[in-house]
PDB file of C-alpha atoms in Angstrom:
ATOM      1  CA  MET A  11     -71.063-118.464-146.207  1.00  0.00           C
ATOM      2  CA  ALA A  12     -71.800-117.459-149.726  1.00  0.00           C
ATOM      3  CA  GLU A  13     -71.962-113.833-150.828  1.00  0.00           C
ATOM      4  CA  THR A  14     -74.997-112.345-151.656  1.00  0.00           C
ATOM      5  CA  PRO A  15     -75.854-109.212-153.609  1.00  0.00           C
ATOM      6  CA  ASP A  16     -77.163-107.006-150.766  1.00  0.00           C
ATOM      7  CA  GLN A  17     -74.574-108.173-148.372  1.00  0.00           C
ATOM      8  CA  VAL A  18     -72.875-105.410-146.400  1.00  0.00           C
ATOM      9  CA  HIS A  19     -68.975-104.714-146.655  1.00  0.00           C
ATOM     10  CA  TRP A  20     -68.093-102.869-143.470  1.00  0.00           C
ATOM     11  CA  ARG A  21     -64.425-101.611-143.154  1.00  0.00           C
ATOM     12  CA  GLY A  22     -64.584-100.792-139.794  1.00  0.00           C
ATOM     13  CA  VAL A  23     -65.612 -97.418-138.230  1.00  0.00           C
ATOM     14  CA  HIS A  24     -64.639 -94.392-140.325  1.00  0.00           C
ATOM     15  CA  HIS A  25     -65.220 -92.263-137.251  1.00  0.00           C
ATOM     16  CA  LEU A  26     -66.444 -92.242-134.043  1.00  0.00           C
ATOM     17  CA  ALA A  27     -67.236 -88.237-133.174  1.00  0.00           C
ATOM     18  CA  LEU A  28     -67.207 -87.466-129.368  1.00  0.00           C
ATOM     19  CA  VAL A  29     -66.939 -84.084-127.818  1.00  0.00           C
ATOM     20  CA  THR A  30     -63.773 -82.207-125.952  1.00  0.00           C
ATOM     21  CA  ALA A  31     -63.784 -79.000-124.241  1.00  0.00           C
ATOM     22  CA  ASP A  32     -59.938 -78.927-124.824  1.00  0.00           C
ATOM     23  CA  MET A  33     -58.683 -79.845-127.993  1.00  0.00           C
ATOM     24  CA  ASP A  34     -55.395 -79.018-127.269  1.00  0.00           C
ATOM     25  CA  ALA A  35     -55.175 -81.559-124.439  1.00  0.00           C
ATOM     26  CA  THR A  36     -57.025 -84.065-126.495  1.00  0.00           C
ATOM     27  CA  VAL A  37     -54.363 -84.057-129.167  1.00  0.00           C
ATOM     28  CA  ARG A  38     -51.625 -84.212-126.699  1.00  0.00           C
ATOM     29  CA  PHE A  39     -53.293 -87.341-124.951  1.00  0.00           C
ATOM     30  CA  TRP A  40     -54.528 -89.219-128.339  1.00  0.00           C
ATOM     31  CA  HIS A  41     -51.627 -88.388-130.312  1.00  0.00           C
ATOM     32  CA  GLY A  42     -48.917 -88.290-127.761  1.00  0.00           C
ATOM     33  CA  VAL A  43     -49.787 -90.593-125.121  1.00  0.00           C
ATOM     34  CA  LEU A  44     -52.003 -93.284-127.200  1.00  0.00           C
ATOM     35  CA  GLY A  45     -50.046 -92.851-130.575  1.00  0.00           C
ATOM     36  CA  ALA A  46     -53.276 -92.480-132.405  1.00  0.00           C
ATOM     37  CA  ARG A  47     -51.762 -90.074-134.989  1.00  0.00           C
ATOM     38  CA  LEU A  48     -53.727 -86.859-135.596  1.00  0.00           C
ATOM     39  CA  VAL A  49     -54.363 -87.386-139.516  1.00  0.00           C
ATOM     40  CA  ALA A  50     -57.091 -84.485-140.530  1.00  0.00           C
ATOM     41  CA  THR A  51     -58.467 -81.458-139.071  1.00  0.00           C
ATOM     42  CA  LEU A  52     -61.611 -79.329-139.904  1.00  0.00           C
ATOM     43  CA  ALA A  53     -62.276 -75.854-138.709  1.00  0.00           C
ATOM     44  CA  VAL A  54     -65.447 -73.371-139.023  1.00  0.00           C
ATOM     45  CA  PRO A  55     -66.234 -70.434-136.677  1.00  0.00           C
ATOM     46  CA  ALA A  56     -68.485 -73.043-134.672  1.00  0.00           C
ATOM     47  CA  PHE A  57     -66.199 -75.775-133.942  1.00  0.00           C
ATOM     48  CA  LYS A  58     -62.964 -77.615-134.580  1.00  0.00           C
ATOM     49  CA  HIS A  59     -63.203 -81.345-135.718  1.00  0.00           C
ATOM     50  CA  TYR A  60     -59.948 -83.453-135.241  1.00  0.00           C
ATOM     51  CA  PHE A  61     -59.353 -86.890-136.639  1.00  0.00           C
ATOM     52  CA  PHE A  62     -57.072 -89.413-134.903  1.00  0.00           C
ATOM     53  CA  ASP A  63     -55.855 -92.674-136.697  1.00  0.00           C
ATOM     54  CA  VAL A  64     -56.701 -95.758-134.824  1.00  0.00           C
ATOM     55  CA  ALA A  65     -56.325 -98.548-138.060  1.00  0.00           C
ATOM     56  CA  PRO A  66     -56.380 -98.044-141.697  1.00  0.00           C
ATOM     57  CA  GLY A  67     -59.582 -96.183-142.712  1.00  0.00           C
ATOM     58  CA  ASN A  68     -60.474 -95.760-138.869  1.00  0.00           C
ATOM     59  CA  THR A  69     -60.722 -92.819-136.860  1.00  0.00           C
ATOM     60  CA  VAL A  70     -61.721 -91.589-133.846  1.00  0.00           C
ATOM     61  CA  ALA A  71     -62.628 -87.776-134.042  1.00  0.00           C
ATOM     62  CA  PHE A  72     -63.351 -85.030-131.675  1.00  0.00           C
ATOM     63  CA  PHE A  73     -65.712 -81.721-131.632  1.00  0.00           C
ATOM     64  CA  GLU A  74     -64.447 -78.755-129.766  1.00  0.00           C
ATOM     65  CA  TYR A  75     -67.434 -76.342-129.906  1.00  0.00           C
ATOM     66  CA  ALA A  76     -66.668 -72.410-130.048  1.00  0.00           C
ATOM     67  CA  ASP A  77     -68.274 -70.575-126.933  1.00  0.00           C
ATOM     68  CA  GLN A  78     -70.075 -73.319-126.083  1.00  0.00           C
ATOM     69  CA  PRO A  79     -70.137 -74.325-122.129  1.00  0.00           C
ATOM     70  CA  LEU A  80     -70.292 -78.195-121.946  1.00  0.00           C
ATOM     71  CA  ASP A  81     -71.801 -80.007-118.938  1.00  0.00           C
ATOM     72  CA  SER A  82     -69.342 -82.831-118.789  1.00  0.00           C
ATOM     73  CA  PHE A  83     -69.191 -86.255-116.731  1.00  0.00           C
ATOM     74  CA  ALA A  84     -66.882 -88.925-116.196  1.00  0.00           C
ATOM     75  CA  LYS A  85     -67.512 -92.518-115.385  1.00  0.00           C
ATOM     76  CA  PRO A  86     -66.071 -96.061-115.528  1.00  0.00           C
ATOM     77  CA  ALA A  87     -66.614 -98.452-118.487  1.00  0.00           C
ATOM     78  CA  GLY A  88     -69.412-100.629-117.592  1.00  0.00           C
ATOM     79  CA  VAL A  89     -70.777 -98.954-114.850  1.00  0.00           C
ATOM     80  CA  PRO A  90     -74.415 -97.536-115.243  1.00  0.00           C
ATOM     81  CA  TYR A  91     -74.585 -93.779-115.026  1.00  0.00           C
ATOM     82  CA  ALA A  92     -78.037 -91.897-115.721  1.00  0.00           C
ATOM     83  CA  ARG A  93     -76.545 -89.017-117.857  1.00  0.00           C
ATOM     84  CA  ALA A  94     -74.540 -91.398-119.916  1.00  0.00           C
ATOM     85  CA  ALA A  95     -77.901 -92.338-121.896  1.00  0.00           C
ATOM     86  CA  GLN A  96     -76.499 -93.665-125.109  1.00  0.00           C
ATOM     87  CA  PHE A  97     -72.606 -94.062-124.815  1.00  0.00           C
ATOM     88  CA  ASP A  98     -70.520 -96.177-122.153  1.00  0.00           C
ATOM     89  CA  HIS A  99     -67.124 -96.255-123.485  1.00  0.00           C
ATOM     90  CA  LEU A 100     -64.916 -96.914-126.361  1.00  0.00           C
ATOM     91  CA  SER A 101     -62.516 -99.899-126.704  1.00  0.00           C
ATOM     92  CA  LEU A 102     -59.732 -99.734-129.236  1.00  0.00           C
ATOM     93  CA  HIS A 103     -58.221-103.079-130.724  1.00  0.00           C
ATOM     94  CA  LEU A 104     -54.797-104.579-130.091  1.00  0.00           C
ATOM     95  CA  PRO A 105     -53.177-107.571-131.906  1.00  0.00           C
ATOM     96  CA  ASP A 106     -52.042-109.324-129.146  1.00  0.00           C
ATOM     97  CA  GLU A 107     -51.330-109.678-125.036  1.00  0.00           C
ATOM     98  CA  GLU A 108     -48.006-108.374-125.722  1.00  0.00           C
ATOM     99  CA  ALA A 109     -49.288-105.275-127.329  1.00  0.00           C
ATOM    100  CA  LEU A 110     -51.994-104.589-124.453  1.00  0.00           C
ATOM    101  CA  ASN A 111     -49.078-104.969-122.008  1.00  0.00           C
ATOM    102  CA  ARG A 112     -46.964-102.430-124.027  1.00  0.00           C
ATOM    103  CA  MET A 113     -50.027-100.092-124.007  1.00  0.00           C
ATOM    104  CA  ARG A 114     -50.474-100.280-120.206  1.00  0.00           C
ATOM    105  CA  ASP A 115     -46.990 -99.659-119.514  1.00  0.00           C
ATOM    106  CA  ARG A 116     -46.976 -96.734-121.992  1.00  0.00           C
ATOM    107  CA  LEU A 117     -49.809 -95.271-120.053  1.00  0.00           C
ATOM    108  CA  LYS A 118     -48.037 -95.499-116.727  1.00  0.00           C
ATOM    109  CA  ALA A 119     -45.020 -93.945-118.408  1.00  0.00           C
ATOM    110  CA  HIS A 120     -47.172 -90.718-119.364  1.00  0.00           C
ATOM    111  CA  GLY A 121     -48.646 -90.571-115.865  1.00  0.00           C
ATOM    112  CA  CYS A 122     -52.147 -92.039-116.610  1.00  0.00           C
ATOM    113  CA  GLU A 123     -54.005 -94.380-114.361  1.00  0.00           C
ATOM    114  CA  VAL A 124     -54.599 -97.657-116.000  1.00  0.00           C
ATOM    115  CA  THR A 125     -56.081-101.228-114.687  1.00  0.00           C
ATOM    116  CA  ASP A 126     -54.200-104.315-114.626  1.00  0.00           C
ATOM    117  CA  VAL A 127     -55.236-106.908-117.482  1.00  0.00           C
ATOM    118  CA  ILE A 128     -58.674-108.028-117.225  1.00  0.00           C
ATOM    119  CA  ASP A 129     -59.463-111.581-118.636  1.00  0.00           C
ATOM    120  CA  HIS A 130     -62.901-111.525-120.000  1.00  0.00           C
ATOM    121  CA  GLY A 131     -62.835-114.982-121.584  1.00  0.00           C
ATOM    122  CA  PHE A 132     -62.746-114.298-125.451  1.00  0.00           C
ATOM    123  CA  LEU A 133     -61.154-110.901-124.974  1.00  0.00           C
ATOM    124  CA  ARG A 134     -58.690-109.313-122.688  1.00  0.00           C
ATOM    125  CA  SER A 135     -58.651-105.453-121.504  1.00  0.00           C
ATOM    126  CA  ILE A 136     -56.923-102.757-119.888  1.00  0.00           C
ATOM    127  CA  TYR A 137     -59.359 -99.690-118.805  1.00  0.00           C
ATOM    128  CA  PHE A 138     -58.383 -95.932-118.265  1.00  0.00           C
ATOM    129  CA  SER A 139     -59.789 -92.622-119.427  1.00  0.00           C
ATOM    130  CA  ASP A 140     -58.795 -89.571-121.630  1.00  0.00           C
ATOM    131  CA  PRO A 141     -58.613 -85.961-120.474  1.00  0.00           C
ATOM    132  CA  ASN A 142     -62.330 -85.371-121.236  1.00  0.00           C
ATOM    133  CA  GLY A 143     -63.200 -88.345-118.847  1.00  0.00           C
ATOM    134  CA  ILE A 144     -64.154 -90.359-121.626  1.00  0.00           C
ATOM    135  CA  ALA A 145     -63.852 -93.963-120.625  1.00  0.00           C
ATOM    136  CA  LEU A 146     -61.703 -95.975-122.864  1.00  0.00           C
ATOM    137  CA  GLU A 147     -60.649 -99.759-123.067  1.00  0.00           C
ATOM    138  CA  ALA A 148     -57.796-101.331-125.000  1.00  0.00           C
ATOM    139  CA  SER A 149     -58.640-105.021-125.996  1.00  0.00           C
ATOM    140  CA  TRP A 150     -57.448-108.008-127.849  1.00  0.00           C
ATOM    141  CA  TRP A 151     -59.548-111.124-128.989  1.00  0.00           C
ATOM    142  CA  THR A 152     -58.078-114.106-127.462  1.00  0.00           C
ATOM    143  CA  LEU A 153     -61.048-115.959-129.571  1.00  0.00           C
ATOM    144  CA  ASP A 154     -61.476-113.496-132.647  1.00  0.00           C
ATOM    145  CA  PRO A 155     -65.227-113.924-133.724  1.00  0.00           C
ATOM    146  CA  THR A 156     -65.096-111.396-136.575  1.00  0.00           C
ATOM    147  CA  GLY A 157     -64.092-112.171-140.413  1.00  0.00           C
ATOM    148  CA  ARG A 158     -65.776-115.692-140.258  1.00  0.00           C
ATOM    149  CA  PRO A 159     -69.265-116.859-140.066  1.00  0.00           C
ATOM    150  CA  ALA A 160     -70.695-116.667-136.590  1.00  0.00           C
ATOM    151  CA  ASP A 161     -71.758-119.824-134.729  1.00  0.00           C
ATOM    152  CA  HIS A 162     -74.631-118.456-132.570  1.00  0.00           C
ATOM    153  CA  SER A 163     -74.501-121.779-130.520  1.00  0.00           C
ATOM    154  CA  ASP A 164     -70.901-121.364-129.520  1.00  0.00           C
ATOM    155  CA  GLU A 165     -70.896-120.987-125.859  1.00  0.00           C
ATOM    156  CA  ARG A 166     -67.560-119.480-125.708  1.00  0.00           C
ATOM    157  CA  LEU A 167     -68.738-116.462-127.469  1.00  0.00           C
ATOM    158  CA  PHE A 168     -72.567-116.373-126.824  1.00  0.00           C
ATOM    159  CA  ALA A 169     -72.590-117.071-123.241  1.00  0.00           C
ATOM    160  CA  ASP A 170     -75.845-115.170-122.022  1.00  0.00           C
ATOM    161  CA  PRO A 171     -77.946-117.859-120.628  1.00  0.00           C
ATOM    162  CA  ASP A 172     -81.030-115.947-121.289  1.00  0.00           C
ATOM    163  CA  PRO A 173     -80.336-114.132-124.606  1.00  0.00           C
ATOM    164  CA  VAL A 174     -82.937-111.670-126.372  1.00  0.00           C
ATOM    165  CA  PRO A 175     -85.465-113.019-128.447  1.00  0.00           C
ATOM    166  CA  ALA A 176     -83.529-111.786-131.538  1.00  0.00           C
ATOM    167  CA  VAL A 177     -80.627-114.008-130.460  1.00  0.00           C
ATOM    168  CA  ARG A 178     -82.729-116.891-130.007  1.00  0.00           C
ATOM    169  CA  GLU A 179     -84.091-116.305-133.587  1.00  0.00           C
ATOM    170  CA  LEU A 180     -80.471-116.442-135.092  1.00  0.00           C
ATOM    171  CA  ARG A 181     -79.514-119.482-133.024  1.00  0.00           C
ATOM    172  CA  GLU A 182     -82.592-121.375-133.822  1.00  0.00           C
ATOM    173  CA  GLU A 183     -83.650-120.010-137.309  1.00  0.00           C
ATOM    174  CA  GLY A 184     -80.599-118.819-138.775  1.00  0.00           C
ATOM    175  CA  GLY A 185     -82.109-115.407-139.024  1.00  0.00           C
ATOM    176  CA  LEU A 186     -84.264-112.577-137.628  1.00  0.00           C
ATOM    177  CA  ARG A 187     -88.107-112.659-138.032  1.00  0.00           C
ATOM    178  CA  HIS A 188     -88.099-108.854-138.297  1.00  0.00           C
ATOM    179  CA  THR A 189     -85.960-105.673-137.879  1.00  0.00           C
ATOM    180  CA  VAL A 190     -86.869-102.257-136.558  1.00  0.00           C
ATOM    181  CA  ALA A 191     -87.440 -98.907-138.121  1.00  0.00           C
ATOM    182  CA  THR A 192     -85.837 -95.566-136.958  1.00  0.00           C
ATOM    183  CA  ARG A 193     -86.574 -91.883-137.511  1.00  0.00           C
ATOM    184  CA  LEU A 194     -84.391 -89.005-137.935  1.00  0.00           C
ATOM    185  CA  VAL A 195     -84.060 -86.527-135.019  1.00  0.00           C
ATOM    186  CA  ASP A 196     -86.327 -83.651-135.555  1.00  0.00           C
ATOM    187  CA  GLY A 197     -83.230 -81.216-135.511  1.00  0.00           C
ATOM    188  CA  VAL A 198     -82.090 -82.940-138.481  1.00  0.00           C
ATOM    189  CA  ILE A 199     -84.952 -82.669-140.371  1.00  0.00           C
ATOM    190  CA  GLU A 200     -85.337 -79.017-139.484  1.00  0.00           C
ATOM    191  CA  ASP A 201     -81.705 -78.415-140.805  1.00  0.00           C
ATOM    192  CA  LEU A 202     -82.301 -80.197-144.110  1.00  0.00           C
ATOM    193  CA  ARG A 203     -85.476 -78.176-144.655  1.00  0.00           C
ATOM    194  CA  ARG A 204     -83.349 -75.106-144.419  1.00  0.00           C
ATOM    195  CA  GLU A 205     -81.000 -76.232-147.200  1.00  0.00           C
ATOM    196  CA  GLY A 206     -84.216 -77.095-149.239  1.00  0.00           C
ATOM    197  CA  ILE A 207     -84.209 -80.781-148.933  1.00  0.00           C
ATOM    198  CA  THR A 208     -87.378 -82.788-147.897  1.00  0.00           C
ATOM    199  CA  LEU A 209     -87.747 -86.234-146.888  1.00  0.00           C
ATOM    200  CA  GLU A 210     -90.682 -88.517-147.377  1.00  0.00           C
ATOM    201  CA  ARG A 211     -91.739 -89.995-144.096  1.00  0.00           C
TER     202      ARG A 211
END
């Protein structure tokens, strides 16, 4: 695929920001159990913000808010739950089956509950939770679709027998007929106004 001037060059996830009610337990699990090194911390009176390295340039970060009670919940990955309207689970990437088995054994050695390896076809995974009840997965691609042109007709990777219209457009026309527009949450706009910044709508 030829590079175009407007092509986006993603380098992974800079950070995924989650919330914890116990940063100490979070450090002990993410750094100590998962081996995701704590690489940076921020703190202001209102919150702590800690970053854990999951790959070069890629981190999972947590906020611990000061004096803010949290209404937490725990759910297994891939199971619908009304209170989890925007987030289901986080899957961390491993290089191969051996690394997946080592992570499963490492979790067990630390007394953490974890599933056996689940074969999803183009990826294999294990499932577990962190101390905050966040559903986690570790996966490796058995057939890696990333870093190369996508073949939307490859049924090994595009297995939905009734795909949404956008996928049919990609498969049949090689592009999308239209995109969608989004808006900032009102609270963000109010915060910007307090800083003297206005946005055109």
